[in-house]
Each structure stands twice: as C-alpha cells, then as structure tokens.
PDB file of C-alpha atoms in Angstrom:
ATOM      1  CA  MET A 806     -14.800 -13.895  11.256  1.00  0.00           C
ATOM      2  CA  SER A 807     -17.289 -11.995   9.269  1.00  0.00           C
ATOM      3  CA  ARG A 808     -16.320  -8.476   8.318  1.00  0.00           C
ATOM      4  CA  THR A 809     -17.849  -5.742   5.849  1.00  0.00           C
ATOM      5  CA  PRO A 810     -15.324  -4.986   2.858  1.00  0.00           C
ATOM      6  CA  ILE A 811     -14.483  -1.370   2.625  1.00  0.00           C
ATOM      7  CA  ASN A 812     -16.108  -0.720  -0.412  1.00  0.00           C
ATOM      8  CA  GLU A 813     -19.533  -1.818   1.137  1.00  0.00           C
ATOM      9  CA  LEU A 814     -19.247   0.411   4.235  1.00  0.00           C
ATOM     10  CA  THR A 815     -21.760   3.178   4.639  1.00  0.00           C
ATOM     11  CA  ASP A 816     -22.504   6.018   7.043  1.00  0.00           C
ATOM     12  CA  GLY A 817     -23.446   5.235  10.454  1.00  0.00           C
ATOM     13  CA  MET A 818     -22.332   1.712  10.795  1.00  0.00           C
ATOM     14  CA  THR A 819     -20.931   0.230  13.993  1.00  0.00           C
ATOM     15  CA  LEU A 820     -17.668  -1.815  13.378  1.00  0.00           C
ATOM     16  CA  GLY A 821     -15.769  -4.539  15.088  1.00  0.00           C
ATOM     17  CA  GLN A 822     -13.478  -5.985  12.435  1.00  0.00           C
ATOM     18  CA  SER A 823     -10.088  -6.547  10.893  1.00  0.00           C
ATOM     19  CA  PHE A 824      -8.313  -4.276   8.585  1.00  0.00           C
ATOM     20  CA  GLN A 825      -4.748  -4.000   7.375  1.00  0.00           C
ATOM     21  CA  ALA A 826      -2.807  -0.819   8.663  1.00  0.00           C
ATOM     22  CA  ALA A 827      -1.576   0.758   5.448  1.00  0.00           C
ATOM     23  CA  ASP A 828      -0.339   3.997   7.209  1.00  0.00           C
ATOM     24  CA  LYS A 829      -0.465   5.388  10.662  1.00  0.00           C
ATOM     25  CA  GLN A 830       0.495   8.716  12.074  1.00  0.00           C
ATOM     26  CA  LEU A 831       0.543  10.002  15.715  1.00  0.00           C
ATOM     27  CA  ARG A 832      -0.494  13.704  15.626  1.00  0.00           C
ATOM     28  CA  VAL A 833      -1.122  16.602  18.031  1.00  0.00           C
ATOM     29  CA  ASN A 834      -4.246  18.763  17.859  1.00  0.00           C
ATOM     30  CA  ARG A 835      -4.524  22.497  18.598  1.00  0.00           C
ATOM     31  CA  GLN A 836      -5.335  21.785  22.321  1.00  0.00           C
ATOM     32  CA  GLY A 837      -2.259  19.551  22.606  1.00  0.00           C
ATOM     33  CA  GLY A 838      -4.115  16.420  22.592  1.00  0.00           C
ATOM     34  CA  LYS A 839      -2.905  13.223  20.736  1.00  0.00           C
ATOM     35  CA  TYR A 840      -4.562  11.301  18.173  1.00  0.00           C
ATOM     36  CA  ILE A 841      -3.834   8.580  15.499  1.00  0.00           C
ATOM     37  CA  LEU A 842      -4.538   9.151  11.892  1.00  0.00           C
ATOM     38  CA  LEU A 843      -4.765   5.878   9.914  1.00  0.00           C
ATOM     39  CA  LYS A 844      -5.284   4.557   6.441  1.00  0.00           C
ATOM     40  CA  LEU A 845      -6.831   1.100   6.680  1.00  0.00           C
ATOM     41  CA  SER A 846      -6.949  -1.154   3.602  1.00  0.00           C
ATOM     42  CA  ASP A 847      -8.442  -4.473   2.503  1.00  0.00           C
ATOM     43  CA  ARG A 848      -8.960  -6.256  -0.838  1.00  0.00           C
ATOM     44  CA  THR A 849     -11.492  -3.803  -2.017  1.00  0.00           C
ATOM     45  CA  GLY A 850      -9.604  -0.466  -1.198  1.00  0.00           C
ATOM     46  CA  THR A 851      -8.639   1.833   1.364  1.00  0.00           C
ATOM     47  CA  ILE A 852     -10.287   4.148   4.081  1.00  0.00           C
ATOM     48  CA  ALA A 853      -9.216   6.941   6.347  1.00  0.00           C
ATOM     49  CA  ALA A 854      -9.610   6.416  10.079  1.00  0.00           C
ATOM     50  CA  MET A 855      -9.091   8.528  13.166  1.00  0.00           C
ATOM     51  CA  MET A 856      -8.571   7.592  16.745  1.00  0.00           C
ATOM     52  CA  TRP A 857      -8.913  10.545  19.224  1.00  0.00           C
ATOM     53  CA  ASN A 858      -7.328  10.578  22.633  1.00  0.00           C
ATOM     54  CA  ALA A 859      -4.645   8.241  21.742  1.00  0.00           C
ATOM     55  CA  ASP A 860      -1.050   8.091  23.019  1.00  0.00           C
ATOM     56  CA  GLU A 861       2.323   6.567  22.252  1.00  0.00           C
ATOM     57  CA  ALA A 862       1.235   3.156  24.093  1.00  0.00           C
ATOM     58  CA  VAL A 863      -1.620   2.565  21.620  1.00  0.00           C
ATOM     59  CA  PHE A 864       0.384   3.747  18.517  1.00  0.00           C
ATOM     60  CA  ASP A 865       3.024   1.300  19.313  1.00  0.00           C
ATOM     61  CA  ARG A 866       0.783  -1.805  19.430  1.00  0.00           C
ATOM     62  CA  PHE A 867       1.062  -2.353  15.870  1.00  0.00           C
ATOM     63  CA  ASP A 868       3.239  -1.273  12.863  1.00  0.00           C
ATOM     64  CA  ARG A 869       2.295  -0.520   9.281  1.00  0.00           C
ATOM     65  CA  GLY A 870       1.383  -3.332   7.281  1.00  0.00           C
ATOM     66  CA  ASP A 871       0.023  -5.265  10.510  1.00  0.00           C
ATOM     67  CA  PHE A 872      -3.500  -6.811  10.557  1.00  0.00           C
ATOM     68  CA  ILE A 873      -5.463  -4.816  13.312  1.00  0.00           C
ATOM     69  CA  HIS A 874      -9.013  -5.274  14.869  1.00  0.00           C
ATOM     70  CA  CYS A 875     -10.758  -2.238  15.095  1.00  0.00           C
ATOM     71  CA  GLN A 876     -13.636  -1.009  17.015  1.00  0.00           C
ATOM     72  CA  GLY A 877     -15.507   2.143  15.882  1.00  0.00           C
ATOM     73  CA  ARG A 878     -18.172   3.677  13.719  1.00  0.00           C
ATOM     74  CA  THR A 879     -18.201   5.130  10.217  1.00  0.00           C
ATOM     75  CA  GLN A 880     -19.116   8.836   9.402  1.00  0.00           C
ATOM     76  CA  VAL A 881     -18.986  11.110   6.568  1.00  0.00           C
ATOM     77  CA  HIS A 882     -16.621  14.052   6.809  1.00  0.00           C
ATOM     78  CA  ASN A 883     -16.315  16.549   3.996  1.00  0.00           C
ATOM     79  CA  GLY A 884     -17.989  14.208   1.654  1.00  0.00           C
ATOM     80  CA  ALA A 885     -15.879  11.263   2.294  1.00  0.00           C
ATOM     81  CA  LEU A 886     -16.490   8.300   4.527  1.00  0.00           C
ATOM     82  CA  GLN A 887     -14.146   7.680   7.432  1.00  0.00           C
ATOM     83  CA  ILE A 888     -13.891   5.514  10.504  1.00  0.00           C
ATOM     84  CA  ILE A 889     -13.736   6.803  14.058  1.00  0.00           C
ATOM     85  CA  VAL A 890     -11.849   4.153  15.910  1.00  0.00           C
ATOM     86  CA  THR A 891     -12.415   3.706  19.586  1.00  0.00           C
ATOM     87  CA  ASP A 892      -9.964   0.553  20.071  1.00  0.00           C
ATOM     88  CA  ILE A 893      -7.303  -1.059  18.235  1.00  0.00           C
ATOM     89  CA  GLU A 894      -5.687  -4.450  18.775  1.00  0.00           C
ATOM     90  CA  ARG A 895      -3.006  -6.078  16.711  1.00  0.00           C
ATOM     91  CA  MET A 896      -3.801  -9.464  14.963  1.00  0.00           C
ATOM     92  CA  ASP A 897      -1.794 -12.365  13.789  1.00  0.00           C
ATOM     93  CA  SER A 898      -1.998 -13.124  10.233  1.00  0.00           C
ATOM     94  CA  GLY A 899      -3.355 -16.493  11.086  1.00  0.00           C
ATOM     95  CA  GLU A 900      -6.419 -14.821  12.632  1.00  0.00           C
ATOM     96  CA  VAL A 901      -7.594 -13.270   9.266  1.00  0.00           C
ATOM     97  CA  SER A 902      -8.678 -14.848   5.897  1.00  0.00           C
ATOM     98  CA  ALA A 903      -6.074 -13.980   3.214  1.00  0.00           C
ATOM     99  CA  ASP A 904      -8.855 -13.579   0.679  1.00  0.00           C
ATOM    100  CA  ASP A 905     -10.146 -10.550   2.486  1.00  0.00           C
ATOM    101  CA  PHE A 906      -6.898  -8.759   1.839  1.00  0.00           C
ATOM    102  CA  GLU A 907      -5.156 -10.301  -1.288  1.00  0.00           C
ATOM    103  CA  ARG A 908      -5.613  -7.835  -4.157  1.00  0.00           C
ATOM    104  CA  PHE A 909      -3.566  -9.832  -6.720  1.00  0.00           C
ATOM    105  CA  ASP A 910      -5.905 -11.490  -9.434  1.00  0.00           C
ATOM    106  CA  ALA A 911      -3.578 -14.308 -10.671  1.00  0.00           C
ATOM    107  CA  GLN A 912      -5.976 -15.312 -13.383  1.00  0.00           C
ATOM    108  CA  GLN A 913      -6.614 -11.790 -14.677  1.00  0.00           C
ATOM    109  CA  VAL A 914      -2.850 -11.024 -14.696  1.00  0.00           C
ATOM    110  CA  GLN A 915      -2.274 -14.285 -16.641  1.00  0.00           C
ATOM    111  CA  ARG A 916      -4.758 -13.223 -19.333  1.00  0.00           C
ATOM    112  CA  ASN A 917      -3.131  -9.902 -19.469  1.00  0.00           C
ATOM    113  CA  VAL A 918       0.310 -11.407 -19.884  1.00  0.00           C
ATOM    114  CA  THR A 919      -0.966 -13.591 -22.859  1.00  0.00           C
ATOM    115  CA  ARG A 920      -2.563 -10.532 -24.542  1.00  0.00           C
ATOM    116  CA  LEU A 921       0.648  -8.419 -23.973  1.00  0.00           C
ATOM    117  CA  LYS A 922       2.526 -10.984 -25.840  1.00  0.00           C
ATOM    118  CA  GLU A 923      -0.117 -11.219 -28.645  1.00  0.00           C
ATOM    119  CA  LEU A 924      -0.067  -7.498 -29.179  1.00  0.00           C
ATOM    120  CA  LEU A 925       3.898  -7.245 -29.172  1.00  0.00           C
ATOM    121  CA  ALA A 926       3.833 -10.002 -31.740  1.00  0.00           C
ATOM    122  CA  THR A 927       2.259  -7.600 -34.209  1.00  0.00           C
ATOM    123  CA  VAL A 928       5.190  -5.534 -34.112  1.00  0.00           C
ATOM    124  CA  SER A 929       6.957  -6.100 -37.523  1.00  0.00           C
ATOM    125  CA  GLN A 930       9.813  -3.736 -37.266  1.00  0.00           C
ATOM    126  CA  PRO A 931      12.695  -6.209 -36.720  1.00  0.00           C
ATOM    127  CA  TRP A 932      14.736  -4.281 -34.170  1.00  0.00           C
ATOM    128  CA  LEU A 933      11.693  -3.349 -32.165  1.00  0.00           C
ATOM    129  CA  GLY A 934      10.630  -7.063 -32.276  1.00  0.00           C
ATOM    130  CA  ARG A 935      14.082  -8.030 -30.866  1.00  0.00           C
ATOM    131  CA  LEU A 936      13.885  -5.456 -28.222  1.00  0.00           C
ATOM    132  CA  ALA A 937      10.329  -6.743 -27.228  1.00  0.00           C
ATOM    133  CA  GLU A 938      11.751 -10.245 -27.043  1.00  0.00           C
ATOM    134  CA  ALA A 939      14.559  -9.041 -24.740  1.00  0.00           C
ATOM    135  CA  TYR A 940      11.929  -8.002 -22.362  1.00  0.00           C
ATOM    136  CA  LEU A 941       9.581 -11.033 -22.659  1.00  0.00           C
ATOM    137  CA  SER A 942      12.367 -13.466 -22.265  1.00  0.00           C
ATOM    138  CA  ASP A 943      13.484 -12.126 -19.041  1.00  0.00           C
ATOM    139  CA  GLU A 944      11.498 -13.950 -16.333  1.00  0.00           C
ATOM    140  CA  GLU A 945      12.437 -11.796 -13.587  1.00  0.00           C
ATOM    141  CA  PHE A 946      11.132  -8.749 -15.426  1.00  0.00           C
ATOM    142  CA  VAL A 947       7.812 -10.378 -16.429  1.00  0.00           C
ATOM    143  CA  ALA A 948       7.408 -11.578 -12.913  1.00  0.00           C
ATOM    144  CA  GLY A 949       7.849  -7.879 -11.496  1.00  0.00           C
ATOM    145  CA  PHE A 950       5.835  -6.440 -14.250  1.00  0.00           C
ATOM    146  CA  SER A 951       2.873  -8.929 -13.523  1.00  0.00           C
ATOM    147  CA  GLN A 952       3.037  -7.798  -9.665  1.00  0.00           C
ATOM    148  CA  ALA A 953       3.489  -4.025 -10.265  1.00  0.00           C
ATOM    149  CA  ALA A 954       0.995  -1.298  -9.566  1.00  0.00           C
ATOM    150  CA  ALA A 955       0.519   1.627 -11.917  1.00  0.00           C
ATOM    151  CA  ALA A 956       0.168   4.189  -9.108  1.00  0.00           C
ATOM    152  CA  VAL A 957       0.056   4.707  -5.353  1.00  0.00           C
ATOM    153  CA  SER A 958      -3.436   5.894  -5.394  1.00  0.00           C
ATOM    154  CA  ASN A 959      -4.677   7.713  -8.718  1.00  0.00           C
ATOM    155  CA  HIS A 960      -5.150   4.933 -11.209  1.00  0.00           C
ATOM    156  CA  HIS A 961      -4.762   1.080 -11.545  1.00  0.00           C
ATOM    157  CA  ALA A 962      -3.242   1.387  -7.971  1.00  0.00           C
ATOM    158  CA  PHE A 963      -3.272  -2.292  -7.245  1.00  0.00           C
ATOM    159  CA  PRO A 964      -0.925  -5.359  -7.935  1.00  0.00           C
ATOM    160  CA  GLY A 965      -1.335  -6.085 -11.503  1.00  0.00           C
ATOM    161  CA  GLY A 966      -2.588  -2.556 -12.254  1.00  0.00           C
ATOM    162  CA  LEU A 967       0.608  -1.668 -14.168  1.00  0.00           C
ATOM    163  CA  LEU A 968       0.151  -4.574 -16.656  1.00  0.00           C
ATOM    164  CA  GLU A 969      -3.617  -3.716 -17.146  1.00  0.00           C
ATOM    165  CA  HIS A 970      -2.900  -0.085 -17.818  1.00  0.00           C
ATOM    166  CA  THR A 971      -0.197  -0.955 -20.374  1.00  0.00           C
ATOM    167  CA  VAL A 972      -2.368  -3.528 -22.247  1.00  0.00           C
ATOM    168  CA  ASN A 973      -5.281  -1.110 -22.108  1.00  0.00           C
ATOM    169  CA  MET A 974      -3.055   1.392 -23.869  1.00  0.00           C
ATOM    170  CA  MET A 975      -1.744  -1.078 -26.455  1.00  0.00           C
ATOM    171  CA  GLU A 976      -5.298  -2.044 -27.158  1.00  0.00           C
ATOM    172  CA  LEU A 977      -5.966   1.662 -27.810  1.00  0.00           C
ATOM    173  CA  VAL A 978      -2.907   1.889 -30.148  1.00  0.00           C
ATOM    174  CA  ARG A 979      -4.445  -0.784 -32.379  1.00  0.00           C
ATOM    175  CA  LEU A 980      -7.767   1.151 -32.600  1.00  0.00           C
ATOM    176  CA  ILE A 981      -6.135   4.472 -33.117  1.00  0.00           C
ATOM    177  CA  ALA A 982      -2.922   4.206 -35.223  1.00  0.00           C
ATOM    178  CA  PRO A 983      -4.697   2.761 -38.314  1.00  0.00           C
ATOM    179  CA  ARG A 984      -6.940   5.904 -38.683  1.00  0.00           C
ATOM    180  CA  TYR A 985      -3.876   8.022 -38.816  1.00  0.00           C
ATOM    181  CA  SER A 986      -1.359   7.154 -41.622  1.00  0.00           C
ATOM    182  CA  GLU A 987       1.182   9.501 -40.356  1.00  0.00           C
ATOM    183  CA  LEU A 988       1.836   7.495 -37.191  1.00  0.00           C
ATOM    184  CA  ASP A 989       4.284   4.781 -36.974  1.00  0.00           C
ATOM    185  CA  THR A 990       2.201   2.029 -35.425  1.00  0.00           C
ATOM    186  CA  ASP A 991       5.217  -0.231 -34.241  1.00  0.00           C
ATOM    187  CA  LEU A 992       6.750   2.629 -32.752  1.00  0.00           C
ATOM    188  CA  LEU A 993       3.741   3.709 -31.008  1.00  0.00           C
ATOM    189  CA  MET A 994       2.870   0.412 -29.728  1.00  0.00           C
ATOM    190  CA  MET A 995       6.432  -0.072 -28.315  1.00  0.00           C
ATOM    191  CA  GLY A 996       5.955   3.293 -26.605  1.00  0.00           C
ATOM    192  CA  ALA A 997       2.816   2.080 -24.953  1.00  0.00           C
ATOM    193  CA  PHE A 998       4.683  -0.863 -23.652  1.00  0.00           C
ATOM    194  CA  LEU A 999       7.752   0.910 -22.409  1.00  0.00           C
ATOM    195  CA  HIS A1000       6.242   4.172 -21.070  1.00  0.00           C
ATOM    196  CA  ASP A1001       5.887   3.356 -17.470  1.00  0.00           C
ATOM    197  CA  LEU A1002       8.059   0.219 -16.942  1.00  0.00           C
ATOM    198  CA  GLY A1003      10.241   2.131 -14.564  1.00  0.00           C
ATOM    199  CA  LYS A1004       7.355   1.768 -12.163  1.00  0.00           C
ATOM    200  CA  ILE A1005       8.182  -1.804 -11.524  1.00  0.00           C
ATOM    201  CA  ASP A1006      11.048  -0.612  -9.345  1.00  0.00           C
ATOM    202  CA  GLU A1007       9.551   2.861  -8.485  1.00  0.00           C
ATOM    203  CA  LEU A1008       6.692   1.331  -6.379  1.00  0.00           C
ATOM    204  CA  LYS A1009       6.575  -1.609  -3.943  1.00  0.00           C
ATOM    205  CA  SER A1010       3.511  -3.600  -4.660  1.00  0.00           C
ATOM    206  CA  SER A1011       3.706  -6.058  -1.841  1.00  0.00           C
ATOM    207  CA  GLY A1012       1.733  -5.098   1.146  1.00  0.00           C
ATOM    208  CA  GLU A1013       0.468  -1.462   0.807  1.00  0.00           C
ATOM    209  CA  ILE A1014       1.658   0.216  -2.227  1.00  0.00           C
ATOM    210  CA  SER A1015       4.296   2.808  -1.599  1.00  0.00           C
ATOM    211  CA  TYR A1016       7.407   4.434  -3.102  1.00  0.00           C
ATOM    212  CA  THR A1017      10.826   2.531  -2.958  1.00  0.00           C
ATOM    213  CA  ASP A1018      13.940   4.448  -2.149  1.00  0.00           C
ATOM    214  CA  ARG A1019      14.984   4.156  -5.837  1.00  0.00           C
ATOM    215  CA  GLY A1020      11.682   5.366  -6.729  1.00  0.00           C
ATOM    216  CA  GLN A1021      11.841   8.463  -4.433  1.00  0.00           C
ATOM    217  CA  LEU A1022      15.378   9.352  -5.454  1.00  0.00           C
ATOM    218  CA  ILE A1023      15.122   8.736  -9.257  1.00  0.00           C
ATOM    219  CA  GLY A1024      11.558   8.110 -10.522  1.00  0.00           C
ATOM    220  CA  HIS A1025      10.119   5.772 -13.058  1.00  0.00           C
ATOM    221  CA  ILE A1026      11.044   7.978 -16.027  1.00  0.00           C
ATOM    222  CA  VAL A1027      14.832   7.630 -15.269  1.00  0.00           C
ATOM    223  CA  ILE A1028      14.560   4.103 -14.306  1.00  0.00           C
ATOM    224  CA  GLY A1029      12.668   3.338 -17.581  1.00  0.00           C
ATOM    225  CA  ILE A1030      15.457   4.793 -19.641  1.00  0.00           C
ATOM    226  CA  GLN A1031      17.898   2.756 -17.710  1.00  0.00           C
ATOM    227  CA  LEU A1032      16.061  -0.584 -18.171  1.00  0.00           C
ATOM    228  CA  LEU A1033      15.727   0.345 -22.103  1.00  0.00           C
ATOM    229  CA  GLY A1034      19.455   0.800 -22.203  1.00  0.00           C
ATOM    230  CA  THR A1035      20.116  -2.422 -20.465  1.00  0.00           C
ATOM    231  CA  LYS A1036      17.756  -4.302 -23.025  1.00  0.00           C
ATOM    232  CA  ILE A1037      19.305  -2.629 -25.864  1.00  0.00           C
ATOM    233  CA  ASP A1038      22.771  -3.565 -24.902  1.00  0.00           C
ATOM    234  CA  GLN A1039      21.326  -7.317 -24.830  1.00  0.00           C
ATOM    235  CA  VAL A1040      19.905  -6.998 -28.262  1.00  0.00           C
ATOM    236  CA  GLU A1041      23.191  -5.699 -29.421  1.00  0.00           C
ATOM    237  CA  GLN A1042      25.025  -8.509 -27.906  1.00  0.00           C
ATOM    238  CA  ILE A1043      22.810 -11.099 -29.438  1.00  0.00           C
ATOM    239  CA  THR A1044      22.712  -9.691 -32.858  1.00  0.00           C
ATOM    240  CA  GLY A1045      26.250  -8.412 -32.928  1.00  0.00           C
ATOM    241  CA  GLU A1046      25.069  -5.322 -34.449  1.00  0.00           C
ATOM    242  CA  VAL A1047      24.596  -1.646 -33.144  1.00  0.00           C
ATOM    243  CA  PHE A1048      20.951  -0.824 -32.477  1.00  0.00           C
ATOM    244  CA  PRO A1049      19.996   2.117 -34.648  1.00  0.00           C
ATOM    245  CA  ALA A1050      20.672   5.372 -32.898  1.00  0.00           C
ATOM    246  CA  THR A1051      17.672   7.281 -34.282  1.00  0.00           C
ATOM    247  CA  LEU A1052      15.279   4.711 -33.363  1.00  0.00           C
ATOM    248  CA  ARG A1053      16.781   4.656 -29.916  1.00  0.00           C
ATOM    249  CA  TYR A1054      16.391   8.275 -29.597  1.00  0.00           C
ATOM    250  CA  HIS A1055      12.602   8.047 -30.565  1.00  0.00           C
ATOM    251  CA  LEU A1056      11.963   5.197 -27.985  1.00  0.00           C
ATOM    252  CA  GLU A1057      13.670   7.359 -25.294  1.00  0.00           C
ATOM    253  CA  HIS A1058      11.722  10.422 -26.386  1.00  0.00           C
ATOM    254  CA  LEU A1059       8.503   8.491 -25.996  1.00  0.00           C
ATOM    255  CA  ILE A1060       9.419   7.600 -22.283  1.00  0.00           C
ATOM    256  CA  VAL A1061      10.732  10.943 -21.220  1.00  0.00           C
ATOM    257  CA  SER A1062       7.752  12.991 -22.680  1.00  0.00           C
ATOM    258  CA  HIS A1063       4.738  10.742 -22.062  1.00  0.00           C
ATOM    259  CA  HIS A1064       3.479  13.017 -19.145  1.00  0.00           C
ATOM    260  CA  GLY A1065       2.868  15.625 -21.767  1.00  0.00           C
ATOM    261  CA  VAL A1066       4.085  18.750 -19.801  1.00  0.00           C
ATOM    262  CA  LEU A1067       6.998  19.816 -17.783  1.00  0.00           C
ATOM    263  CA  GLU A1068       4.779  20.448 -14.741  1.00  0.00           C
ATOM    264  CA  TYR A1069       3.780  16.786 -14.362  1.00  0.00           C
ATOM    265  CA  GLY A1070       7.349  15.525 -14.495  1.00  0.00           C
ATOM    266  CA  SER A1071       8.246  15.025 -18.077  1.00  0.00           C
ATOM    267  CA  PRO A1072      11.798  16.229 -18.832  1.00  0.00           C
ATOM    268  CA  LYS A1073      10.645  16.899 -22.435  1.00  0.00           C
ATOM    269  CA  ILE A1074       7.193  17.749 -23.891  1.00  0.00           C
ATOM    270  CA  PRO A1075       6.019  15.623 -26.864  1.00  0.00           C
ATOM    271  CA  VAL A1076       7.649  16.746 -30.228  1.00  0.00           C
ATOM    272  CA  THR A1077       6.722  13.611 -32.447  1.00  0.00           C
ATOM    273  CA  LEU A1078       3.381  12.635 -33.488  1.00  0.00           C
ATOM    274  CA  GLU A1079       3.897   9.192 -31.842  1.00  0.00           C
ATOM    275  CA  ALA A1080       4.729  10.950 -28.533  1.00  0.00           C
ATOM    276  CA  VAL A1081       1.823  13.388 -28.853  1.00  0.00           C
ATOM    277  CA  ALA A1082      -0.557  10.164 -29.309  1.00  0.00           C
ATOM    278  CA  LEU A1083       1.053   8.233 -26.577  1.00  0.00           C
ATOM    279  CA  HIS A1084       0.563  11.081 -24.129  1.00  0.00           C
ATOM    280  CA  HIS A1085      -3.036  11.362 -24.755  1.00  0.00           C
ATOM    281  CA  ILE A1086      -3.675   7.634 -24.906  1.00  0.00           C
ATOM    282  CA  ASP A1087      -1.976   7.394 -21.473  1.00  0.00           C
ATOM    283  CA  ASN A1088      -4.078  10.220 -20.124  1.00  0.00           C
ATOM    284  CA  LEU A1089      -7.196   8.819 -21.561  1.00  0.00           C
ATOM    285  CA  ASP A1090      -6.897   5.446 -19.786  1.00  0.00           C
ATOM    286  CA  ALA A1091      -5.619   6.754 -16.448  1.00  0.00           C
ATOM    287  CA  LYS A1092      -8.387   9.379 -16.350  1.00  0.00           C
ATOM    288  CA  LEU A1093     -11.111   6.962 -17.220  1.00  0.00           C
ATOM    289  CA  ALA A1094      -9.963   4.457 -14.610  1.00  0.00           C
ATOM    290  CA  SER A1095      -9.510   7.125 -11.886  1.00  0.00           C
ATOM    291  CA  TYR A1096     -12.912   8.699 -12.399  1.00  0.00           C
ATOM    292  CA  THR A1097     -14.551   5.300 -12.544  1.00  0.00           C
ATOM    293  CA  SER A1098     -13.016   4.656  -9.219  1.00  0.00           C
ATOM    294  CA  ILE A1099     -14.239   7.857  -7.803  1.00  0.00           C
ATOM    295  CA  ILE A1100     -17.793   6.956  -9.074  1.00  0.00           C
ATOM    296  CA  GLU A1101     -17.720   3.509  -7.474  1.00  0.00           C
ATOM    297  CA  ARG A1102     -16.384   4.813  -4.114  1.00  0.00           C
ATOM    298  CA  ASP A1103     -18.583   7.867  -3.813  1.00  0.00           C
ATOM    299  CA  ILE A1104     -21.313   7.840  -1.022  1.00  0.00           C
ATOM    300  CA  ALA A1105     -23.291  10.855  -1.846  1.00  0.00           C
ATOM    301  CA  ALA A1106     -26.928  10.764  -1.203  1.00  0.00           C
ATOM    302  CA  ASP A1107     -27.879  12.257  -4.461  1.00  0.00           C
ATOM    303  CA  GLY A1108     -28.445   9.253  -6.829  1.00  0.00           C
ATOM    304  CA  ASN A1109     -27.317  11.145 -10.107  1.00  0.00           C
ATOM    305  CA  TRP A1110     -24.165  12.956  -8.888  1.00  0.00           C
ATOM    306  CA  THR A1111     -21.082  12.151  -7.023  1.00  0.00           C
ATOM    307  CA  ASN A1112     -19.760  14.532  -4.095  1.00  0.00           C
ATOM    308  CA  TYR A1113     -17.680  17.520  -5.418  1.00  0.00           C
ATOM    309  CA  HIS A1114     -13.920  16.358  -5.528  1.00  0.00           C
ATOM    310  CA  PRO A1115     -11.573  19.210  -5.101  1.00  0.00           C
ATOM    311  CA  ALA A1116      -8.775  17.124  -6.828  1.00  0.00           C
ATOM    312  CA  ILE A1117     -10.564  16.995 -10.196  1.00  0.00           C
ATOM    313  CA  GLY A1118     -12.622  20.179  -9.549  1.00  0.00           C
ATOM    314  CA  ARG A1119     -15.955  18.716 -10.248  1.00  0.00           C
ATOM    315  CA  LYS A1120     -18.782  16.476  -9.342  1.00  0.00           C
ATOM    316  CA  LEU A1121     -19.170  13.360 -11.650  1.00  0.00           C
ATOM    317  CA  TRP A1122     -22.547  12.054 -13.113  1.00  0.00           C
ATOM    318  CA  LYS A1123     -23.055   8.385 -12.026  1.00  0.00           C
ATOM    319  CA  LYS A1124     -24.139   5.648 -14.290  1.00  0.00           C
ATOM    320  CA  SER A1125     -28.004   5.221 -14.376  1.00  0.00           C
TER     321      SER A1125
END
C-alpha cells in the first residue's frame, strides 16, 4: 500500500494511508463536543492530527502504538502542518511495511559504535581507560546505548540518537581541547561520553519515544551518577585498588552540571573548566540538531525563512 511519508506531506493533501498512533487523547471542546487529539508517526517523523465529533467508541478502536489507517486532509494551523482526520481504523502489523516505520539505522549505529571505541581509545589516563573499558565490555550496556534516543522531541529524538549525539560531542572535544592547554582532554572526553548515559534508562526508545517510570521519578542525571558508581565499583574489583576520589568527583561534576544552569535541571552549575566546556559543547550539538530539524520540517511559503517558532523565539534562515 503506497503512502506519503510525513516529511513529504504538504498543505491541502487528501490522505488515506497508514500511520502509527504515537499518542491519543479524548478531549471536550467549549461546546461540550468531543474530539480526539492525535500524534501520528512514521520513520520520517511525527505530525499532530485532530478528529472532530468523535466519541469513546472511535477512541477505543485502537491503542497507543497501534498502526492505524487514517482518512483525512492536511492543513496548516498556526504555522504548522496538521491532519484533520475523518475516519480511523486499526490495522494489523502485517498490513504495513516495516520499512515505513522503522527509525533504527543499524548500519549508521554500527559506524558510530566503531567510532566511539576509537575515540575512547585515545584516552591515555589509566584510570579513565579502565573505566571506559568497564562500559564497553558490558554487552547489555552497549546494546541499550545503541538503541537509545537522546530526547523525546528536542534533538536526536530517534533510536540511536543518543549514541550519535555522544560521538558528535566527543569529535568536538578532539577539535576544541587541543586549542586550550588548560583543559584536561582525557577528562573532557570522558565527560562527553558519560554526560547523558542515564538516558538509556530514562527514555523508552522502542515504539514511540517516551519516558520510563524510572525516568519520570529519577531522571537521567541521577541515573547516570548511579551507573558511574556501578562501573567504578567494577574497576575497583578488577584492579584491587581504590579509584581516585578526586577523579571520581570531577567525573560526577561533569554529569551533574552539564545542563549549565539550575533552571534546566542541573543540580550544580559548572565550576571546572572541563565542565564549562562540556556544557557548551553539549548545547552546540543539541541546538544545531534541533534547529536543523526545524528548517527541514518547515512548510513556510517564504523560500528564505521558516515560520516563527515560539519555542526558540525566532524565524530561521533556510539554506539557499
């Protein structure tokens, strides 16, 4: 069954095709009428959808994560494309092509895993090298890391996105650190590797990306600190020696301060040069990925500028 990918939809299209129901909510409007608010997804992204004059019977036809066949049309609302759905029917997984919905790029992930190992191999400080090996020798950890997303929606929000974001940051460390002799390159490299590892358990990457119960209750910073403690314990058991306390504190500080400010969830603001650098490297890669995604998804008629996006407080210049 042919279908138009979400990233190729345009205003005014009549649709009759499959999507995956990423989310659904039954709501009541001011007049007391009921409607269904949807988030539909495929391999290329997500799109909001609305079904007016709906009821519980329609709402109960399908669950979150199900494949559904939607009849409707596209329209622009407040500068964003959405779908007005007129009919919904649940589909069996055998009725859709997995290639239309699978967002995991196994070949790219393998390339990123290989590069991750190469970058960690440049760490010459013995204790940090042993710590890196404790992570890489854990097959369950590597498998989870390979599948994890970096976010639900903001940046690198796809299976394998956390690994890509991490490798990008480590590549930036290789470029930036040699220009500042005051920086400890090995420490900064490990900070880039460790900073978001808690997201492996904070987010669920199979199906639609969402927060796990542990993620909601604890968050990736605390989970990352707990994981670091476990791996340090393993290194101590292997070596029979105590991991240097000051080095551990610096690694922990890199994790807890990488958001940069308290308002964004960091328990501590950066107070070491490596932590300051890590925060800005993280922010650079995340912002460029997020803004690039905005440009790619934009449907503004103006060829040079995107629509105004309230979340970032600006329009963006599109590539010529």
